[in-house]
């Protein structure tokens, strides 16, 4: 069986395993191993020559970011409950999330919910950094985020546009052969994702989408989304540009 690039990266970056305690499923995540460093080294190098996101490599720092995010009441995504934080062993135990991992076969409706949830999160001043499509689980109309070790509080639009690019990139990589053959299905899901994202009325969301048509964000889009899918996404963004142009319809944004 052929293994795509994303599966290889996921294989290197496995940091979690399922525990069963009194018939209850839990997830043990360890941050101290080499795998996590490989994971984030690969992601960081892939953004060369443009650095757009403040990644951290230190295991404790990654754990602290995830713990902070899971403990903070943020709008949008559902989150697994946090059971144990081990600062000495640099590991956590959290709830196991039942549901379907989001992938290219997931319905456009779920992608719209996912985009809306990400927009709500961005409008509250948080970015995820790792928006790999496999980090999201759909369950009964809700979307859960199950990996947040690079989440930060921020109002910088380049951090928000980074989240958009990584999502489009990893979806394209995960389904490359079938999505190149059927680009319409891929673009339908990206369009639904962006439409949901733009349902949020705050200016940073619209600015993040607008920035994908210019400058460093546009460069990253073409570097990270595989060809020819990047061309399709670029065309889609131009078609949506009437919604994303900065004009009088976008309110002045004042964080908090």
mmCIF file of C-alpha atoms in Angstrom:
data_model
loop_
_atom_site.group_PDB
_atom_site.id
_atom_site.type_symbol
_atom_site.label_atom_id
_atom_site.label_comp_id
_atom_site.label_asym_id
_atom_site.label_seq_id
_atom_site.Cartn_x
_atom_site.Cartn_y
_atom_site.Cartn_z
ATOM 1 C CA UNK A 1 0.000 0.000 0.000
ATOM 2 C CA UNK A 2 1.337 3.442 -0.915
ATOM 3 C CA UNK A 3 1.952 5.832 1.946
ATOM 4 C CA UNK A 4 1.523 9.531 1.313
ATOM 5 C CA UNK A 5 3.732 12.259 2.758
ATOM 6 C CA UNK A 6 1.274 13.251 5.460
ATOM 7 C CA UNK A 7 1.054 9.670 6.716
ATOM 8 C CA UNK A 8 4.847 9.535 6.934
ATOM 9 C CA UNK A 9 4.932 12.761 8.942
ATOM 10 C CA UNK A 10 2.168 11.492 11.196
ATOM 11 C CA UNK A 11 4.140 8.297 11.727
ATOM 12 C CA UNK A 12 7.137 10.297 12.927
ATOM 13 C CA UNK A 13 5.061 12.536 15.135
ATOM 14 C CA UNK A 14 3.064 10.008 17.157
ATOM 15 C CA UNK A 15 3.156 11.251 20.729
ATOM 16 C CA UNK A 16 -0.132 9.852 22.028
ATOM 17 C CA UNK A 17 -1.547 6.490 22.957
ATOM 18 C CA UNK A 18 -4.916 5.296 24.193
ATOM 19 C CA UNK A 19 -5.364 4.085 27.763
ATOM 20 C CA UNK A 20 -8.357 2.127 29.039
ATOM 21 C CA UNK A 21 -9.101 2.755 32.725
ATOM 22 C CA UNK A 22 -12.163 1.051 34.206
ATOM 23 C CA UNK A 23 -13.575 0.650 30.689
ATOM 24 C CA UNK A 24 -13.089 4.367 30.008
ATOM 25 C CA UNK A 25 -10.899 5.491 27.101
ATOM 26 C CA UNK A 26 -8.316 8.172 27.858
ATOM 27 C CA UNK A 27 -5.380 9.562 25.891
ATOM 28 C CA UNK A 28 -1.839 9.762 27.276
ATOM 29 C CA UNK A 29 0.252 12.332 25.426
ATOM 30 C CA UNK A 30 3.998 12.567 26.040
ATOM 31 C CA UNK A 31 5.946 15.612 24.863
ATOM 32 C CA UNK A 32 9.476 14.647 25.834
ATOM 33 C CA UNK A 33 10.358 12.248 23.029
ATOM 34 C CA UNK A 34 12.241 12.974 19.836
ATOM 35 C CA UNK A 35 9.092 12.512 17.758
ATOM 36 C CA UNK A 36 7.656 15.862 18.755
ATOM 37 C CA UNK A 37 10.879 17.627 17.854
ATOM 38 C CA UNK A 38 10.934 15.937 14.453
ATOM 39 C CA UNK A 39 7.329 16.941 13.885
ATOM 40 C CA UNK A 40 7.900 20.612 14.520
ATOM 41 C CA UNK A 41 11.294 20.733 12.834
ATOM 42 C CA UNK A 42 9.649 19.456 9.654
ATOM 43 C CA UNK A 43 6.842 21.999 9.899
ATOM 44 C CA UNK A 44 9.242 24.853 10.597
ATOM 45 C CA UNK A 45 11.518 23.959 7.685
ATOM 46 C CA UNK A 46 8.552 23.676 5.352
ATOM 47 C CA UNK A 47 7.812 27.361 5.882
ATOM 48 C CA UNK A 48 11.214 28.452 4.569
ATOM 49 C CA UNK A 49 12.035 31.117 3.400
ATOM 50 C CA UNK A 50 9.129 32.865 5.137
ATOM 51 C CA UNK A 51 8.662 32.526 8.894
ATOM 52 C CA UNK A 52 5.059 33.241 9.805
ATOM 53 C CA UNK A 53 4.337 31.405 13.050
ATOM 54 C CA UNK A 54 6.109 31.381 16.456
ATOM 55 C CA UNK A 55 6.648 27.647 16.848
ATOM 56 C CA UNK A 56 8.260 26.286 20.005
ATOM 57 C CA UNK A 57 10.340 23.106 20.120
ATOM 58 C CA UNK A 58 10.919 22.616 23.841
ATOM 59 C CA UNK A 59 8.693 19.762 25.122
ATOM 60 C CA UNK A 60 7.629 21.640 28.257
ATOM 61 C CA UNK A 61 6.791 24.774 26.262
ATOM 62 C CA UNK A 62 4.657 22.744 23.861
ATOM 63 C CA UNK A 63 2.848 21.106 26.754
ATOM 64 C CA UNK A 64 2.273 24.447 28.477
ATOM 65 C CA UNK A 65 0.749 25.877 25.305
ATOM 66 C CA UNK A 66 -1.642 22.962 24.970
ATOM 67 C CA UNK A 67 -2.602 22.967 28.649
ATOM 68 C CA UNK A 68 -3.232 26.717 28.570
ATOM 69 C CA UNK A 69 -5.475 26.352 25.530
ATOM 70 C CA UNK A 70 -7.420 23.385 26.903
ATOM 71 C CA UNK A 71 -8.013 25.200 30.193
ATOM 72 C CA UNK A 72 -9.148 28.446 28.563
ATOM 73 C CA UNK A 73 -12.804 28.944 27.705
ATOM 74 C CA UNK A 74 -12.684 29.791 23.999
ATOM 75 C CA UNK A 75 -15.516 29.897 21.439
ATOM 76 C CA UNK A 76 -15.726 27.601 18.448
ATOM 77 C CA UNK A 77 -14.182 24.172 18.736
ATOM 78 C CA UNK A 78 -15.108 21.603 21.317
ATOM 79 C CA UNK A 79 -12.130 20.394 23.368
ATOM 80 C CA UNK A 80 -11.281 17.170 25.193
ATOM 81 C CA UNK A 81 -11.337 17.405 28.977
ATOM 82 C CA UNK A 82 -7.957 17.551 30.696
ATOM 83 C CA UNK A 83 -7.548 14.930 33.458
ATOM 84 C CA UNK A 84 -3.883 14.993 34.537
ATOM 85 C CA UNK A 85 -0.949 17.346 33.897
ATOM 86 C CA UNK A 86 2.462 15.882 34.785
ATOM 87 C CA UNK A 87 5.017 18.710 34.706
ATOM 88 C CA UNK A 88 7.842 16.390 35.789
ATOM 89 C CA UNK A 89 7.219 13.718 33.162
ATOM 90 C CA UNK A 90 6.079 16.350 30.633
ATOM 91 C CA UNK A 91 2.864 14.553 29.728
ATOM 92 C CA UNK A 92 -0.880 14.873 30.053
ATOM 93 C CA UNK A 93 -3.880 12.589 30.236
ATOM 94 C CA UNK A 94 -7.005 13.858 28.501
ATOM 95 C CA UNK A 95 -10.396 12.541 27.474
ATOM 96 C CA UNK A 96 -10.649 10.410 24.362
ATOM 97 C CA UNK A 97 -12.806 12.028 21.674
ATOM 98 C CA UNK A 98 -15.261 9.750 19.909
ATOM 99 C CA UNK A 99 -16.139 10.616 16.332
ATOM 100 C CA UNK A 100 -14.844 10.699 12.780
ATOM 101 C CA UNK A 101 -11.472 12.191 11.931
ATOM 102 C CA UNK A 102 -11.956 14.909 9.338
ATOM 103 C CA UNK A 103 -10.587 14.018 5.906
ATOM 104 C CA UNK A 104 -11.320 14.572 2.228
ATOM 105 C CA UNK A 105 -14.393 12.315 2.371
ATOM 106 C CA UNK A 106 -16.003 14.362 5.152
ATOM 107 C CA UNK A 107 -19.070 16.306 4.023
ATOM 108 C CA UNK A 108 -18.778 19.979 3.007
ATOM 109 C CA UNK A 109 -21.238 20.777 5.806
ATOM 110 C CA UNK A 110 -18.696 19.627 8.401
ATOM 111 C CA UNK A 111 -15.990 21.675 6.680
ATOM 112 C CA UNK A 112 -18.253 24.716 6.985
ATOM 113 C CA UNK A 113 -18.706 24.084 10.716
ATOM 114 C CA UNK A 114 -14.944 23.640 11.048
ATOM 115 C CA UNK A 115 -14.271 26.929 9.258
ATOM 116 C CA UNK A 116 -16.858 28.746 11.364
ATOM 117 C CA UNK A 117 -15.280 27.340 14.537
ATOM 118 C CA UNK A 118 -11.790 28.429 13.480
ATOM 119 C CA UNK A 119 -13.092 31.911 12.686
ATOM 120 C CA UNK A 120 -14.707 32.157 16.118
ATOM 121 C CA UNK A 121 -11.407 31.145 17.687
ATOM 122 C CA UNK A 122 -9.455 33.720 15.673
ATOM 123 C CA UNK A 123 -11.983 36.416 16.584
ATOM 124 C CA UNK A 124 -11.301 35.648 20.256
ATOM 125 C CA UNK A 125 -7.563 36.183 19.793
ATOM 126 C CA UNK A 126 -6.196 32.642 19.438
ATOM 127 C CA UNK A 127 -4.350 30.837 16.625
ATOM 128 C CA UNK A 128 -3.594 27.110 16.519
ATOM 129 C CA UNK A 129 -0.402 26.874 14.451
ATOM 130 C CA UNK A 130 -1.011 23.191 13.698
ATOM 131 C CA UNK A 131 -4.282 23.049 11.763
ATOM 132 C CA UNK A 132 -3.453 19.721 10.150
ATOM 133 C CA UNK A 133 -6.753 18.268 8.958
ATOM 134 C CA UNK A 134 -6.286 15.098 11.045
ATOM 135 C CA UNK A 135 -6.278 17.212 14.226
ATOM 136 C CA UNK A 136 -10.046 17.683 13.919
ATOM 137 C CA UNK A 137 -12.751 15.180 14.851
ATOM 138 C CA UNK A 138 -16.421 15.496 13.894
ATOM 139 C CA UNK A 139 -19.079 14.255 16.303
ATOM 140 C CA UNK A 140 -22.834 14.868 16.144
ATOM 141 C CA UNK A 141 -22.593 18.249 14.423
ATOM 142 C CA UNK A 142 -19.667 19.479 16.510
ATOM 143 C CA UNK A 143 -15.988 19.682 15.613
ATOM 144 C CA UNK A 144 -13.321 18.909 18.217
ATOM 145 C CA UNK A 145 -9.689 20.040 18.152
ATOM 146 C CA UNK A 146 -7.482 17.246 19.526
ATOM 147 C CA UNK A 147 -3.978 18.753 19.152
ATOM 148 C CA UNK A 148 -3.209 22.277 20.337
ATOM 149 C CA UNK A 149 0.444 22.206 21.379
ATOM 150 C CA UNK A 150 1.251 25.247 19.243
ATOM 151 C CA UNK A 151 -1.811 27.342 20.158
ATOM 152 C CA UNK A 152 -1.059 30.948 21.130
ATOM 153 C CA UNK A 153 -2.955 34.094 22.023
ATOM 154 C CA UNK A 154 -2.418 36.535 19.169
ATOM 155 C CA UNK A 155 -4.063 39.205 17.047
ATOM 156 C CA UNK A 156 -1.606 39.029 14.141
ATOM 157 C CA UNK A 157 -3.342 38.323 10.843
ATOM 158 C CA UNK A 158 -0.331 36.383 9.509
ATOM 159 C CA UNK A 159 -0.829 33.834 12.297
ATOM 160 C CA UNK A 160 -4.472 33.475 11.289
ATOM 161 C CA UNK A 161 -3.630 33.166 7.585
ATOM 162 C CA UNK A 162 -0.994 30.563 8.527
ATOM 163 C CA UNK A 163 -3.764 28.439 10.052
ATOM 164 C CA UNK A 164 -5.740 28.695 6.805
ATOM 165 C CA UNK A 165 -2.771 27.735 4.617
ATOM 166 C CA UNK A 166 -1.772 24.741 6.758
ATOM 167 C CA UNK A 167 -5.338 23.432 6.679
ATOM 168 C CA UNK A 168 -5.614 23.711 2.882
ATOM 169 C CA UNK A 169 -2.132 22.242 2.482
ATOM 170 C CA UNK A 170 -2.584 19.174 4.677
ATOM 171 C CA UNK A 171 -6.002 18.406 3.221
ATOM 172 C CA UNK A 172 -4.476 18.509 -0.258
ATOM 173 C CA UNK A 173 -1.516 16.347 0.745
ATOM 174 C CA UNK A 174 -3.725 13.791 2.488
ATOM 175 C CA UNK A 175 -5.863 13.208 -0.617
ATOM 176 C CA UNK A 176 -3.408 14.217 -3.319
ATOM 177 C CA UNK A 177 -4.026 11.507 -5.927
ATOM 178 C CA UNK A 178 -7.814 11.492 -5.645
ATOM 179 C CA UNK A 179 -8.064 15.261 -5.196
ATOM 180 C CA UNK A 180 -5.988 15.994 -8.295
ATOM 181 C CA UNK A 181 -8.255 13.649 -10.236
ATOM 182 C CA UNK A 182 -11.341 15.269 -8.710
ATOM 183 C CA UNK A 183 -10.308 18.822 -7.871
ATOM 184 C CA UNK A 184 -13.935 19.884 -7.666
ATOM 185 C CA UNK A 185 -14.489 17.797 -4.517
ATOM 186 C CA UNK A 186 -11.364 19.267 -2.875
ATOM 187 C CA UNK A 187 -12.312 22.839 -3.780
ATOM 188 C CA UNK A 188 -15.917 22.335 -2.614
ATOM 189 C CA UNK A 189 -14.578 21.499 0.833
ATOM 190 C CA UNK A 190 -12.124 24.396 0.882
ATOM 191 C CA UNK A 191 -14.897 26.744 -0.255
ATOM 192 C CA UNK A 192 -17.252 25.464 2.466
ATOM 193 C CA UNK A 193 -14.448 25.886 5.021
ATOM 194 C CA UNK A 194 -13.792 29.491 3.930
ATOM 195 C CA UNK A 195 -17.501 30.331 3.776
ATOM 196 C CA UNK A 196 -17.920 29.117 7.344
ATOM 197 C CA UNK A 197 -14.815 31.044 8.374
ATOM 198 C CA UNK A 198 -16.156 34.260 6.833
ATOM 199 C CA UNK A 199 -19.469 33.936 8.677
ATOM 200 C CA UNK A 200 -17.616 35.564 11.559
ATOM 201 C CA UNK A 201 -17.973 39.349 11.217
ATOM 202 C CA UNK A 202 -14.710 40.445 12.847
ATOM 203 C CA UNK A 203 -12.104 42.227 10.733
ATOM 204 C CA UNK A 204 -9.140 39.895 11.518
ATOM 205 C CA UNK A 205 -10.971 36.995 9.847
ATOM 206 C CA UNK A 206 -11.572 38.931 6.635
ATOM 207 C CA UNK A 207 -8.055 40.347 6.724
ATOM 208 C CA UNK A 208 -6.617 36.810 7.037
ATOM 209 C CA UNK A 209 -8.494 35.639 3.937
ATOM 210 C CA UNK A 210 -7.642 38.804 2.016
ATOM 211 C CA UNK A 211 -3.928 38.371 2.816
ATOM 212 C CA UNK A 212 -3.880 34.995 1.046
ATOM 213 C CA UNK A 213 -4.037 36.872 -2.253
ATOM 214 C CA UNK A 214 -0.911 38.940 -1.607
ATOM 215 C CA UNK A 215 2.576 38.980 -0.108
ATOM 216 C CA UNK A 216 4.049 36.312 2.163
ATOM 217 C CA UNK A 217 0.749 34.532 2.769
ATOM 218 C CA UNK A 218 0.194 34.085 -0.963
ATOM 219 C CA UNK A 219 3.763 32.785 -1.310
ATOM 220 C CA UNK A 220 3.149 30.244 1.451
ATOM 221 C CA UNK A 221 -0.073 29.169 -0.220
ATOM 222 C CA UNK A 222 1.833 28.310 -3.397
ATOM 223 C CA UNK A 223 4.723 26.706 -1.481
ATOM 224 C CA UNK A 224 2.691 24.506 0.847
ATOM 225 C CA UNK A 225 -0.477 23.592 -1.059
ATOM 226 C CA UNK A 226 0.575 21.005 -3.658
ATOM 227 C CA UNK A 227 0.339 21.776 -7.373
ATOM 228 C CA UNK A 228 -2.105 21.989 -9.131
ATOM 229 C CA UNK A 229 -4.418 22.304 -6.125
ATOM 230 C CA UNK A 230 -2.736 25.577 -5.173
ATOM 231 C CA UNK A 231 -3.844 27.054 -8.488
ATOM 232 C CA UNK A 232 -7.427 26.045 -7.778
ATOM 233 C CA UNK A 233 -7.351 27.548 -4.285
ATOM 234 C CA UNK A 234 -5.859 30.776 -5.645
ATOM 235 C CA UNK A 235 -8.632 31.019 -8.254
ATOM 236 C CA UNK A 236 -11.261 30.317 -5.593
ATOM 237 C CA UNK A 237 -9.874 33.105 -3.415
ATOM 238 C CA UNK A 238 -10.039 35.545 -6.312
ATOM 239 C CA UNK A 239 -13.669 34.587 -6.909
ATOM 240 C CA UNK A 240 -14.393 35.230 -3.219
ATOM 241 C CA UNK A 241 -12.469 38.488 -3.219
ATOM 242 C CA UNK A 242 -15.638 40.561 -3.176
ATOM 243 C CA UNK A 243 -16.232 39.227 0.348
ATOM 244 C CA UNK A 244 -12.676 39.705 1.507
ATOM 245 C CA UNK A 245 -11.660 43.136 0.192
ATOM 246 C CA UNK A 246 -11.065 45.696 2.900
ATOM 247 C CA UNK A 247 -13.799 48.300 2.553
ATOM 248 C CA UNK A 248 -16.344 50.239 4.557
ATOM 249 C CA UNK A 249 -18.328 47.075 5.276
ATOM 250 C CA UNK A 250 -15.561 45.780 7.538
ATOM 251 C CA UNK A 251 -15.792 47.247 11.041
ATOM 252 C CA UNK A 252 -12.794 48.702 12.807
ATOM 253 C CA UNK A 253 -11.487 45.980 15.094
ATOM 254 C CA UNK A 254 -10.540 46.677 18.682
ATOM 255 C CA UNK A 255 -9.292 43.530 20.509
ATOM 256 C CA UNK A 256 -11.158 42.895 23.755
#
